[in-house]
C-alpha positions in Angstrom: 187.9 167.9 156.9 189.2 165.9 159.9 187.0 163.4 161.7 185.7 164.1 165.2 187.7 161.1 166.5 190.9 162.4 165.0 190.3 165.8 166.4 189.6 164.4 169.9 192.8 162.3 169.8 194.8 165.3 168.8 193.2 167.5 171.5 193.9 164.8 174.1 197.5 164.5 173.0 198.0 168.3 173.2 196.4 168.5 176.6 198.6 165.7 178.0 201.9 167.0 176.6 202.5 169.9 179.1 201.4 167.6 181.9 204.0 165.0 181.0 206.8 167.6 181.1 205.6 168.9 184.4 205.1 165.4 185.9 208.6 164.4 184.7 210.1 167.4 186.4 208.3 166.6 189.7 209.2 162.9 189.6 212.8 163.8 189.3 212.7 166.6 191.9 211.1 164.3 194.5 213.5 161.5 193.7 216.4 163.9 194.3 214.9 165.1 197.6 214.7 161.5 198.8 218.3 160.6 198.0 219.3 160.6 201.7 216.4 158.4 202.6 216.9 155.0 200.9 213.7 153.4 202.1 211.5 156.3 201.1 213.3 156.6 197.7 212.7 152.9 197.1 209.0 153.4 197.9 208.9 156.4 195.5 210.6 154.4 192.8 208.1 151.6 193.2 205.2 154.1 192.9 206.7 155.8 189.9 207.3 152.5 188.2 203.7 151.3 188.8 201.6 154.4 188.5 203.5 156.6 186.1 205.0 154.1 183.8 203.5 155.9 180.8 205.9 158.8 181.4 209.4 158.7 180.0 211.8 160.1 182.5 215.3 159.3 183.6 214.1 157.6 186.8 211.5 155.6 185.1 214.0 154.4 182.4 216.5 153.6 185.2 213.9 151.5 187.0 213.0 149.6 183.8 216.7 149.0 183.0 217.2 147.6 186.6 214.3 145.2 186.0 215.7 144.0 182.7 219.1 143.5 184.3 217.6 141.6 187.2 215.6 139.4 184.7 218.8 138.6 182.8 220.5 137.5 186.0 217.5 135.3 186.8 217.6 133.8 183.3 221.3 132.9 183.7 220.6 131.2 187.0 217.5 129.4 185.5 219.5 128.0 182.6 222.3 126.8 184.8 220.0 125.2 187.3 217.7 123.7 184.7 220.8 122.0 183.2 221.8 120.6 186.6 224.9 122.8 186.9 225.6 123.6 190.5 225.8 127.3 191.2 228.0 128.1 194.2 227.2 131.1 196.4 230.1 133.2 195.1 229.0 132.7 191.4 225.3 133.5 192.3 226.4 136.7 194.1 228.5 137.7 191.1 225.6 137.2 188.7 223.0 138.8 190.8 225.3 141.7 191.8 226.2 142.6 188.2 224.5 145.9 187.3 225.4 145.8 183.5 223.0 143.8 181.4 225.4 143.7 178.4 228.2 142.2 180.6 225.8 139.4 181.4 224.8 138.7 177.8 227.9 136.5 177.1 227.3 134.8 180.5 223.8 133.9 179.4 225.0 132.5 176.1 227.8 130.5 177.9 225.3 129.2 180.5 223.7 127.1 177.7 226.9 124.9 177.3 229.0 125.5 180.4 230.0 122.4 182.4 230.5 124.5 185.5 229.0 127.8 186.7 232.4 129.4 186.8 232.9 128.7 183.1 230.3 131.3 182.1 232.7 134.1 183.0 235.1 132.9 180.3 238.2 132.7 182.6 237.7 136.3 183.8 
């Protein structure tokens, strides 16, 4: 015999599952409809990230990945600046403009020992 608490948790999970699928559909539908309105799309993305973060959807995952990528860029700059390495504007722009977190991984590792900010790119 199952416990009342276990039964309630299972019932709650079953009740939320269809809602999650429906919500994901509408989150993506609305994002697609706002594609030609960047300011509105950005507001929608902020809302989805804050209020619907418990949903797993392509847009919510994209928003989270963008946050992780931005954090990696900030970490690279923090390491360089904390070590007293000057970061020219062009290097800062290349770091903050990079959209691929894995590309920045070796940059972060190099930032720990680089003598100049340009050195983190490994001669690329």
